XYZ file of C-alpha atoms in Angstrom:
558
model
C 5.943 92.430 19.460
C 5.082 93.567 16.002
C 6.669 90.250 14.346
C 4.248 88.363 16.583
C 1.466 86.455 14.890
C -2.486 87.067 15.698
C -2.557 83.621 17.297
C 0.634 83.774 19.059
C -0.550 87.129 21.241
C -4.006 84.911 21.731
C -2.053 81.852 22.677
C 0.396 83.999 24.963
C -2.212 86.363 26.484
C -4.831 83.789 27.508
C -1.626 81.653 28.409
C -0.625 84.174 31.286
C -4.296 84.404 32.346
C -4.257 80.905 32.624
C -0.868 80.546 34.272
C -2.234 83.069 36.984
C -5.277 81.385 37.754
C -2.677 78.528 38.512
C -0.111 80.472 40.285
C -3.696 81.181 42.333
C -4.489 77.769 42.939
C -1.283 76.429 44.083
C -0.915 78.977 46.320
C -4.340 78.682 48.024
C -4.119 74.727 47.551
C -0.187 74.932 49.741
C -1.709 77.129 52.669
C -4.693 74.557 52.826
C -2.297 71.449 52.999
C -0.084 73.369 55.522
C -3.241 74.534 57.776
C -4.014 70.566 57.072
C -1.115 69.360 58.369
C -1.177 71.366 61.609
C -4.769 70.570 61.902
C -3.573 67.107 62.216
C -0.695 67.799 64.699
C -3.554 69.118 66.737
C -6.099 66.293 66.302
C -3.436 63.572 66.458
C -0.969 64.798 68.974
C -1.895 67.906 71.581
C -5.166 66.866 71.648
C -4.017 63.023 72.200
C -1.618 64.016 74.898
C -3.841 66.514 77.518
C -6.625 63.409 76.841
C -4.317 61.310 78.244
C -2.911 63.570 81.176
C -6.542 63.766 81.755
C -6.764 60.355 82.111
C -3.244 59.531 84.136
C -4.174 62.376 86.717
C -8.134 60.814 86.945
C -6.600 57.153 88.064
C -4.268 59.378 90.349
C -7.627 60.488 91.862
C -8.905 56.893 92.216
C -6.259 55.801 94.136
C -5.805 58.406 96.720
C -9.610 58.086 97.063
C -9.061 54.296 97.527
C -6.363 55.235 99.794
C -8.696 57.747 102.055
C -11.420 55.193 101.607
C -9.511 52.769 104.325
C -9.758 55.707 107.313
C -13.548 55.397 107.546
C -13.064 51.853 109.198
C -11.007 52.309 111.849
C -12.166 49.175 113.992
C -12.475 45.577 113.144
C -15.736 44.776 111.499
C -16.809 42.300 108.799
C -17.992 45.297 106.406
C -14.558 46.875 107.315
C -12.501 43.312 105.803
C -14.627 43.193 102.669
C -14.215 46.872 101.776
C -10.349 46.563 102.398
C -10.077 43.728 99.876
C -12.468 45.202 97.175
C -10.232 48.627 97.566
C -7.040 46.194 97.383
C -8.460 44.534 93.821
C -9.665 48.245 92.784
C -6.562 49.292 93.942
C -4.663 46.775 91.445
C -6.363 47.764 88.070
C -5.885 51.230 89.183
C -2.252 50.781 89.243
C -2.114 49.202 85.291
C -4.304 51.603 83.763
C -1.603 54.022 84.848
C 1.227 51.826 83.586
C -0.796 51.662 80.309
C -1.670 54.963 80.282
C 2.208 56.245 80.778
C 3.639 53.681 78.149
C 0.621 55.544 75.533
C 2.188 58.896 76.082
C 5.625 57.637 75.901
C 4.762 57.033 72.270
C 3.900 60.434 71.535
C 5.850 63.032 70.529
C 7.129 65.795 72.440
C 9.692 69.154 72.320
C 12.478 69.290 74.830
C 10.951 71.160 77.066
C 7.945 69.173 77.097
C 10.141 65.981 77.867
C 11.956 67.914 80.384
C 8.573 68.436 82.215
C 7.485 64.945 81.664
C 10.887 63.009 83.176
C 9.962 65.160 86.198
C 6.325 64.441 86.475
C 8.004 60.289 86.119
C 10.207 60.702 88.996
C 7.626 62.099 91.179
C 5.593 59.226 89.794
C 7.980 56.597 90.681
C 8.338 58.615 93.734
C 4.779 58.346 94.733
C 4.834 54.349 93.964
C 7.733 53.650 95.998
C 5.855 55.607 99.374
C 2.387 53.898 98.045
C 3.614 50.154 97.632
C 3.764 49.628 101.731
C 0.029 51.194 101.624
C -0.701 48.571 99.513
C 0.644 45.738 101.256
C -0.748 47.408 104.592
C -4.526 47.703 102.660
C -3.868 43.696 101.508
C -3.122 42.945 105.397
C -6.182 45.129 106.612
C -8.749 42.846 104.205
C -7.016 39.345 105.937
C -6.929 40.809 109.617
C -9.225 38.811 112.091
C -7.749 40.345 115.689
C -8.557 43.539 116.691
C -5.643 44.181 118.019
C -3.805 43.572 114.696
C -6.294 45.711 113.063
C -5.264 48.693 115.444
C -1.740 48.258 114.695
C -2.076 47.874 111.130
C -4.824 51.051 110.789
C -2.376 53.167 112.916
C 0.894 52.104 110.387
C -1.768 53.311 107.397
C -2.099 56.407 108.731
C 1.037 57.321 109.455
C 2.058 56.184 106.130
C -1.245 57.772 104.202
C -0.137 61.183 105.743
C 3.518 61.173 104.632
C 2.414 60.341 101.309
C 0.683 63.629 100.688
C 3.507 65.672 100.117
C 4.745 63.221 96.644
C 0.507 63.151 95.957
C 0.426 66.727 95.598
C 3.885 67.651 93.712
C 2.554 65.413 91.110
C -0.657 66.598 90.835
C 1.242 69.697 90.187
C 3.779 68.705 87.414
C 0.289 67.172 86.008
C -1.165 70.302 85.465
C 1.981 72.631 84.220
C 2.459 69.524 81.579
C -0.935 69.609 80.892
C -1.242 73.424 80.245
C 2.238 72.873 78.374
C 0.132 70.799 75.795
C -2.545 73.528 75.961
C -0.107 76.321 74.799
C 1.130 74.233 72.089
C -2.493 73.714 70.931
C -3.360 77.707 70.995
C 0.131 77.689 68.991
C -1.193 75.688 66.593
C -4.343 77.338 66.349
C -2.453 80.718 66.282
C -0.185 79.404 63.102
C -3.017 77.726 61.188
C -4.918 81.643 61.465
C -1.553 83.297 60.121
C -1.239 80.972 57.427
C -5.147 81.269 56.644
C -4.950 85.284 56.548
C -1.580 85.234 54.684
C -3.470 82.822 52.438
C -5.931 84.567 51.782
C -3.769 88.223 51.310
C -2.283 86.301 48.849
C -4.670 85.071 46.707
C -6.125 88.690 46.457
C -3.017 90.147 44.947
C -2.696 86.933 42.415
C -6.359 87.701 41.563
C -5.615 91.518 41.417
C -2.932 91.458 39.192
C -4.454 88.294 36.793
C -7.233 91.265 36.341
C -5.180 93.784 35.590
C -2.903 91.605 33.136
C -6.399 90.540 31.860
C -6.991 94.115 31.124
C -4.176 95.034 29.580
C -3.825 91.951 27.298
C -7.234 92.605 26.151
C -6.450 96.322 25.100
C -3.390 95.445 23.706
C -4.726 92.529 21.513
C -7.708 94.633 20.265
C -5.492 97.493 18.807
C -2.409 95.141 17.623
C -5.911 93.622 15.725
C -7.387 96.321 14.525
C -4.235 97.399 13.324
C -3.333 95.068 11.279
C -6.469 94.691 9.688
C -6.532 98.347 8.737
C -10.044 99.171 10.053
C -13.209 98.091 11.689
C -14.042 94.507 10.874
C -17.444 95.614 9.590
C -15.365 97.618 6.787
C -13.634 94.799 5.954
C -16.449 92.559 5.282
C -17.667 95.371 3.190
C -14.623 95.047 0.946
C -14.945 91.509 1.135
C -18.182 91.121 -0.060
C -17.934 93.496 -3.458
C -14.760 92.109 -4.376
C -16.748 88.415 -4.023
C -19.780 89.815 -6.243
C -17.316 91.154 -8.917
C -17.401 95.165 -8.112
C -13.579 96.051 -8.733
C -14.487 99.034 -8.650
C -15.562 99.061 -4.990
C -13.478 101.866 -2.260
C -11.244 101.169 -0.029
C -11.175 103.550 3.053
C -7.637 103.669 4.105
C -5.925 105.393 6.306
C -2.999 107.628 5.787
C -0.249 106.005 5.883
C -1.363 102.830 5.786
C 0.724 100.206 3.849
C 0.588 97.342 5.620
C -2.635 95.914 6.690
C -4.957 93.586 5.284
C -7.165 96.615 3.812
C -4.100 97.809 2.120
C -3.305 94.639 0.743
C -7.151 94.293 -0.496
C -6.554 97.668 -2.885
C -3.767 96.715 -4.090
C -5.204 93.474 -4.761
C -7.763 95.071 -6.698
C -6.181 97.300 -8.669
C -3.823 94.492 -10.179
C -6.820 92.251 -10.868
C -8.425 95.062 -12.642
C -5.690 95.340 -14.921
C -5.337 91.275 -15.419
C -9.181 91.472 -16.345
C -8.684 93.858 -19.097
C -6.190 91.609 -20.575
C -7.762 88.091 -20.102
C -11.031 89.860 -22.283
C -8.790 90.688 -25.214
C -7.163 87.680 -25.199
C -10.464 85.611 -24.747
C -11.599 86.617 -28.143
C -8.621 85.288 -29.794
C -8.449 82.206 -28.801
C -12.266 81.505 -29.127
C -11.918 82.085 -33.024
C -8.500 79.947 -33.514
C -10.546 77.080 -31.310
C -13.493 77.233 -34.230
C -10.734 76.612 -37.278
C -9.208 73.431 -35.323
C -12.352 72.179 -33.971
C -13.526 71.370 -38.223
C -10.064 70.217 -39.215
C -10.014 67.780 -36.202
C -13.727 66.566 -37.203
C -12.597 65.676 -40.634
C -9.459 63.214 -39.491
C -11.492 61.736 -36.588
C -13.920 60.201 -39.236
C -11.043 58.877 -41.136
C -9.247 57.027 -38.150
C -12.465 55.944 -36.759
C -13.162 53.637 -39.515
C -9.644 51.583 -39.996
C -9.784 51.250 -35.736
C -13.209 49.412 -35.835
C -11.550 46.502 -38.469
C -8.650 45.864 -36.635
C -10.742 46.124 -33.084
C -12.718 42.813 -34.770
C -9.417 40.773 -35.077
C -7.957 41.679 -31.756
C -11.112 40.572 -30.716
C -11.354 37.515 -31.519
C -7.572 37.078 -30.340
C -8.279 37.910 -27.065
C -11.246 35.516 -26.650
C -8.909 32.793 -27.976
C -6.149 33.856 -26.082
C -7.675 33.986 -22.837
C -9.944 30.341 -23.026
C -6.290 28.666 -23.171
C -5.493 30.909 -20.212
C -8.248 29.840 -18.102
C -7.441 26.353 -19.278
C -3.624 26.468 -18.116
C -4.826 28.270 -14.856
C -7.596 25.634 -13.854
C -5.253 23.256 -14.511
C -2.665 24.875 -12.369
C -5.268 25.582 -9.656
C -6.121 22.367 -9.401
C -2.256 20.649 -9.488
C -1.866 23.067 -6.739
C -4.612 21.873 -4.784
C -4.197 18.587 -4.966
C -0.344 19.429 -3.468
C -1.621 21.450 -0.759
C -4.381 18.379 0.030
C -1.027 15.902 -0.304
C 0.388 17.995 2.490
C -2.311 18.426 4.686
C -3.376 14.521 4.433
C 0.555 13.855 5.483
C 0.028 16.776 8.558
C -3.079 14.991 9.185
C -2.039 11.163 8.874
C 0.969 12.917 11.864
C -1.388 14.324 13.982
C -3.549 11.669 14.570
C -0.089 9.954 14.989
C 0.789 11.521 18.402
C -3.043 11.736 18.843
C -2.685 8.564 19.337
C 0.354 8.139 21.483
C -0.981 11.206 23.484
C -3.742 9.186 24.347
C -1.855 6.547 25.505
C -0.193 8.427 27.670
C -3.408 9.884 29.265
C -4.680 6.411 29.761
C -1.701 5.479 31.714
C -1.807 8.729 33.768
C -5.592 8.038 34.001
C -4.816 4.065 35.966
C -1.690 5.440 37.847
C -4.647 8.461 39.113
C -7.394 5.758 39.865
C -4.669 3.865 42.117
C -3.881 6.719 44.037
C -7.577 7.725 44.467
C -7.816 3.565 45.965
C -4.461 4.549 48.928
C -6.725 7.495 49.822
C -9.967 5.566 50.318
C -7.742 2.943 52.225
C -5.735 6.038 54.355
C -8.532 7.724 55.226
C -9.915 4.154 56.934
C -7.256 4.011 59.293
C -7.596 7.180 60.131
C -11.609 6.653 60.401
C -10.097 3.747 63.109
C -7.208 6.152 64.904
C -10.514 8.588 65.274
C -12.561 5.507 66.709
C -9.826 5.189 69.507
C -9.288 8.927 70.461
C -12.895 9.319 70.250
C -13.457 6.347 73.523
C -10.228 8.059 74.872
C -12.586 11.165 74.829
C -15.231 9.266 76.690
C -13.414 7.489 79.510
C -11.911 11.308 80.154
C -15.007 12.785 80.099
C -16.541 10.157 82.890
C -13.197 10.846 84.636
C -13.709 14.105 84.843
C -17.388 13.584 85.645
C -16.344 11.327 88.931
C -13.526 13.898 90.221
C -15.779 16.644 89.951
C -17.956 14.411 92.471
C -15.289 13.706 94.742
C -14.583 17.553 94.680
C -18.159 18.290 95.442
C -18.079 15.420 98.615
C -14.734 18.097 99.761
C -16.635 21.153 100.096
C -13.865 24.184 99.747
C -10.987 22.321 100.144
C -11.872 20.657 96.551
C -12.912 23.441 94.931
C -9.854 23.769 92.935
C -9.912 20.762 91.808
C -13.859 20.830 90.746
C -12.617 23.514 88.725
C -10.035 21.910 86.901
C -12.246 18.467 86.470
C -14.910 20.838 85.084
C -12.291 22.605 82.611
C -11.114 18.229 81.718
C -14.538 17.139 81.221
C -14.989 20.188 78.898
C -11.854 19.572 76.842
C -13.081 15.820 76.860
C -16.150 16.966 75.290
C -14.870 19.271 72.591
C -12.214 16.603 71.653
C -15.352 14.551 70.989
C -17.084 16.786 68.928
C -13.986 17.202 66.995
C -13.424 13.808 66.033
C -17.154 13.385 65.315
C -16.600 16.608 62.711
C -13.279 14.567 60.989
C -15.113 11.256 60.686
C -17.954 12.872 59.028
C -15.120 14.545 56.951
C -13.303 11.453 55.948
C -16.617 9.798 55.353
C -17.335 12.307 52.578
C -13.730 11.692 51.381
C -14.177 8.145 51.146
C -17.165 8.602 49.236
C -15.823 11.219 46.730
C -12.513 8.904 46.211
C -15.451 5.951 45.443
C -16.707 7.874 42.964
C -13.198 9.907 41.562
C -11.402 6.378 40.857
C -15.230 5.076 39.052
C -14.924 7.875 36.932
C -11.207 7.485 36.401
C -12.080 3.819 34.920
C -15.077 5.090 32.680
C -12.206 7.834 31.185
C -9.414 5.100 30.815
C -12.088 2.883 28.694
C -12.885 5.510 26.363
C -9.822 7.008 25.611
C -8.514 3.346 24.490
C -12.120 3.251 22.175
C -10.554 6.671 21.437
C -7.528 5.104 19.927
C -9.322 2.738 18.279
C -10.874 5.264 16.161
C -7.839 7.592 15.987
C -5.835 4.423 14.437
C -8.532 3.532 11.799
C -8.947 7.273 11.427
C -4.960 6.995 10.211
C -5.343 4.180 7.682
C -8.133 6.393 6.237
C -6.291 9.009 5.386
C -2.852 7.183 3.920
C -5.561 5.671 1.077
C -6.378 9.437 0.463
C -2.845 10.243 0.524
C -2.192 7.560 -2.509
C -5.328 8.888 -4.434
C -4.304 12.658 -4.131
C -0.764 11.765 -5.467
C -2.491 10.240 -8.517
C -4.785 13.153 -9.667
C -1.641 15.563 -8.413
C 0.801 13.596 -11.721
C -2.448 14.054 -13.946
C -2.908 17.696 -13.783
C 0.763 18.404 -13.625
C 0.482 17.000 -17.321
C -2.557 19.208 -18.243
C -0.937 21.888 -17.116
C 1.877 21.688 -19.199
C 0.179 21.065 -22.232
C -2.020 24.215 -21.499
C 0.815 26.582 -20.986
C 2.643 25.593 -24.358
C -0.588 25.901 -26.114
C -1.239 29.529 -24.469
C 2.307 30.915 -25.098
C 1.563 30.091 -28.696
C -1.978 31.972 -28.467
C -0.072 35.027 -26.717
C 2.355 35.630 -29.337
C -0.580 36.366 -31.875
C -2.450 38.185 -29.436
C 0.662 40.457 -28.889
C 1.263 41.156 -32.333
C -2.560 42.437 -32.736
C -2.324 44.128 -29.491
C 0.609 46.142 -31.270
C -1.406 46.937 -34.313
C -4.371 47.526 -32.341
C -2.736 49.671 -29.853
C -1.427 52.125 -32.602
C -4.175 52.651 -34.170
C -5.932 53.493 -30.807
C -3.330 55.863 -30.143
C -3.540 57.615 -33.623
C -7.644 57.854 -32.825
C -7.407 59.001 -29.617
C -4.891 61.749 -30.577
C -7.659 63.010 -33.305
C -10.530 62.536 -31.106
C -8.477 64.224 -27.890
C -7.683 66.837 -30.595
C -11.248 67.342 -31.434
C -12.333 67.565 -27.931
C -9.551 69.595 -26.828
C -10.740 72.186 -29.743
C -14.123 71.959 -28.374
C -13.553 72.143 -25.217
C -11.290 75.397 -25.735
C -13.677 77.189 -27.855
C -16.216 76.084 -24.551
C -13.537 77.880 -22.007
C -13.074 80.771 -24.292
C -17.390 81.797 -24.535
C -16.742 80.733 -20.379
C -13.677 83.367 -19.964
C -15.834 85.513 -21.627
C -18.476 85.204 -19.629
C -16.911 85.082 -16.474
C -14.764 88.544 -17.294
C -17.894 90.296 -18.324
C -19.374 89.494 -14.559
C -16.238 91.780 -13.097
C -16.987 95.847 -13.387
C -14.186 96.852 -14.601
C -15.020 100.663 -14.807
């Protein structure tokens, strides 16, 4: 640990705090997703299933009070028919909202013992169909009786039956409720397992915060000493030191402790004491040199005036060289530039002269798409006519059904209730008949607005193929344009090819001169800008030495 850098016990000590808080949140993040996830079970399944138990055992209910509804007429009466066949129909739906109700909680899913429970709560179910279906047909029979001596016979079967149906009525009333308080337990279960997980949650989460506090702790303490240690004191005493040695007091103290060989305070003395000693040296040595840079500093004065003189002649010549030298340059280069443009505009007329080339045939080729598009736009307008006709006949077919319809609806009317059927269906025929109408009325309007768009696609069609042949036109004339530039470029292209040639010759001549005064010129520069970089380096070290001076005088040194 004592190898370890400042920044790596930061790093590593706020690292563990941080990897604790995580540690925290995970945890207390899991136990929420599990108590989530039985939450759901709940919600989605327990709760799902005694809802629909409830349900199943409420249309049970229905039907055995249907079933006890058909003892309170036991004589023939016209009230006593028209409750029978209401509690038939009732009687009906009663029986599929249990078949729907049984194929919903098939779908849910159950333990083994649960689906133990429910097979046995299905056979008494089936059970209690089997013994219901004659009441049924009996309670049917009842409704369509008209003797009363039938009636009798038919209320005295229902009550024989009614009462041996009991016994089926209540065993699955009672498999409804165990299965029902089977789902109940499993709820409390859940409920039960989602408060475990909560507490151990929680439980949890205190010890991770416990111990991130006491690693906390401990990091702190040990950070602050490892610190202090190896900065060999209070902070405040080493700003101390800090600030003399910046304002020049070598002679400050250093409090160390005993021992102490190691730390940044320790380091700061010994620092001192060897720049104290340096000091001493750079003072004596200061003076020297500050006397020897006096001596050169004349002697380089005197051959600086010397070398100044023969540079400025020989700076006139090279002068003049260069002007000369570089007006034939700009010459050849102009003349260049402009051979090379007038290559580059050879090309580009050529690219051009192509383009406008398949310009050309590309416009061709859009005119002829453009006629081939206008004929097809024609077949549609002509299409869509026939079809306007076809609509025309399906449209009268419409009518004659509808007045078809209209005069068997009549005739079932003249019937009474022997045609009522038949009304019906005439009225459902006429009604057909008159949305078949509307329909066709809806397409003609349709094709009559594509008619009239085709009109107008194949008009514009025409105006497109007319201008793209002006188009050509222009593109063609726009061709024979540019091969007369073409021939005119190539002419000024040969003439500045010969400029340029003559130009170059003429400047390789000028650049030999210029080179052999650059020479000259370039050695004498040298020889003055040795004396003058002499002369200032002189000066500039007698200017150091008075600085050194200066600056060692600033340091107490005792």
């Amino acid at each position: 640990m004592q190898n370890l850098s400042l920044r790596t016990m930061l790093t590593g000590g706020f690292a563990a705090i941080a990897l604790t808080l995580l540690l925290v949140g995970f945890m207390s993040i899991n136990s929420a997703m599990e108590m989530k996830s039985d939450v759901e079970e709940l919600g989605h399944e327990r709760i799902d299933a005694i809802d629909l138990l409830g349900q199943i055992n409420n249309e049970r209910l229905n039907i055995r009070a249907q079933s006890l509804l058909i003892t309170l007429y036991p004589e023939l009466s016209a009230s006593a028919t028209n409750s029978h066949r209401n509690t038939y129909q009732e009687r009906l739906g009663s029986w599929q909202r249990l078949d729907q109700l049984l194929a919903r909680y098939d779908a849910i899913p159950r333990t083994d013992t649960g689906e133990g429970m429910y097979q046995r709560l299905r056979d008494s179910i089936n059970t209690w169909r089997k013994q219901a279906a004659p009441l049924d047909q009996l309670i049917e029979d009842l409704g369509q009786a008209q003797a009363s001596d039938r009636y009798d016979q038919l209320f005295s079967e229902y009550k024989s039956k009614f009462q041996g149906i009991r016994v089926s009525s209540e065993t699955m009333e009672s498999q409804l409720l165990q299965l029902i308080e089977r789902n109940k337990q499993l709820t409390g279960d859940v409920v039960s397992d989602a408060t475990v997980e909560a507490t151990e949650s929680v439980r949890n989460t205190v010890i991770a915060v416990v111990l991130g506090f006491i690693l906390a702790i401990t990091a702190g303490v040990y950070i602050t000493r490892t610190v202090l240690g190896q900065l060999g004191g209070e902070p405040v005493d080493v700003k101390g030191v800090v600030n003399a040695i910046a304002e020049g007091d070598l002679t400050t103290h250093i409090p160390l402790r005993e021992g102490d060989s190691d730390s940044l305070l320790a380091n700061f003395a010994s620092m001192v004491e060897t720049m104290r000693s340096m000091m001493k040296q750079i003072a004596d040595a200061s003076v020297q040199v500050s006397a020897a840079a006096e001596e050169l500093s004349a002697s380089s004065t005197q051959t600086n005036t010397q070398v100044k003189l023969q540079q400025s002649e020989i700076t006139q010549v090279a002068t003049a060289m260069n002007q000369m030298a570089a007006t034939v340059m700009d010459v050849a280069r102009n003349a260049s530039s402009a051979a090379d443009a007038a290559q580059v505009a050879n090309n580009e007329t050529g690219s051009g002269r192509k383009i406008v080339n398949e310009v050309i045939e590309t416009i061709h080729h859009l005119a002829a798409d453009i006629e081939k598009s206008s004929n097809n736009v024609m077949s549609l307008v002509q299409d869509s006519q026939e079809i306007g006709t076809v609509l025309d006949v399906i449209q009268d077919i419409a009518e004659q059904t509808n007045l078809l319809a209209l005069n068997a609806a009549i005739e079932a009317a003249r019937a009474g209730d022997h045609g009522r059927g038949f009304s019906v269906v005439a009225d459902e025929v006429r009604s057909l008949a008159s949305r078949t109408q509307a329909s066709t009325e809806d397409i003609q309007n349709r094709i009559n607005k594509v008619q009239s768009s085709s009109t107008s696609t194949a008009s514009q069609m025409e105006h497109g193929r007319s201008s793209s042949l002006r188009t050509v036109e222009q593109a063609t004339q726009a061709g024979e344009a540019l091969s007369v530039i073409d021939s005119s470029v190539a002419a000024i292209n040969d003439m500045n090819s010969q400029i340029a040639a003559a130009a170059e010759e003429q400047s390789s001549v000028a650049e030999e001169i210029n080179r052999n005064i650059t020479t000259i010129s370039q050695a004498v520069d040298e020889t003055a800008s040795a004396t003058t970089q002499v002369t200032a380096a002189s000066q500039e070290l007698a200017r150091l030495s008075s600085i050194l001076q200066d600056s060692v005088q600033r340091f107490k040194l005792s």
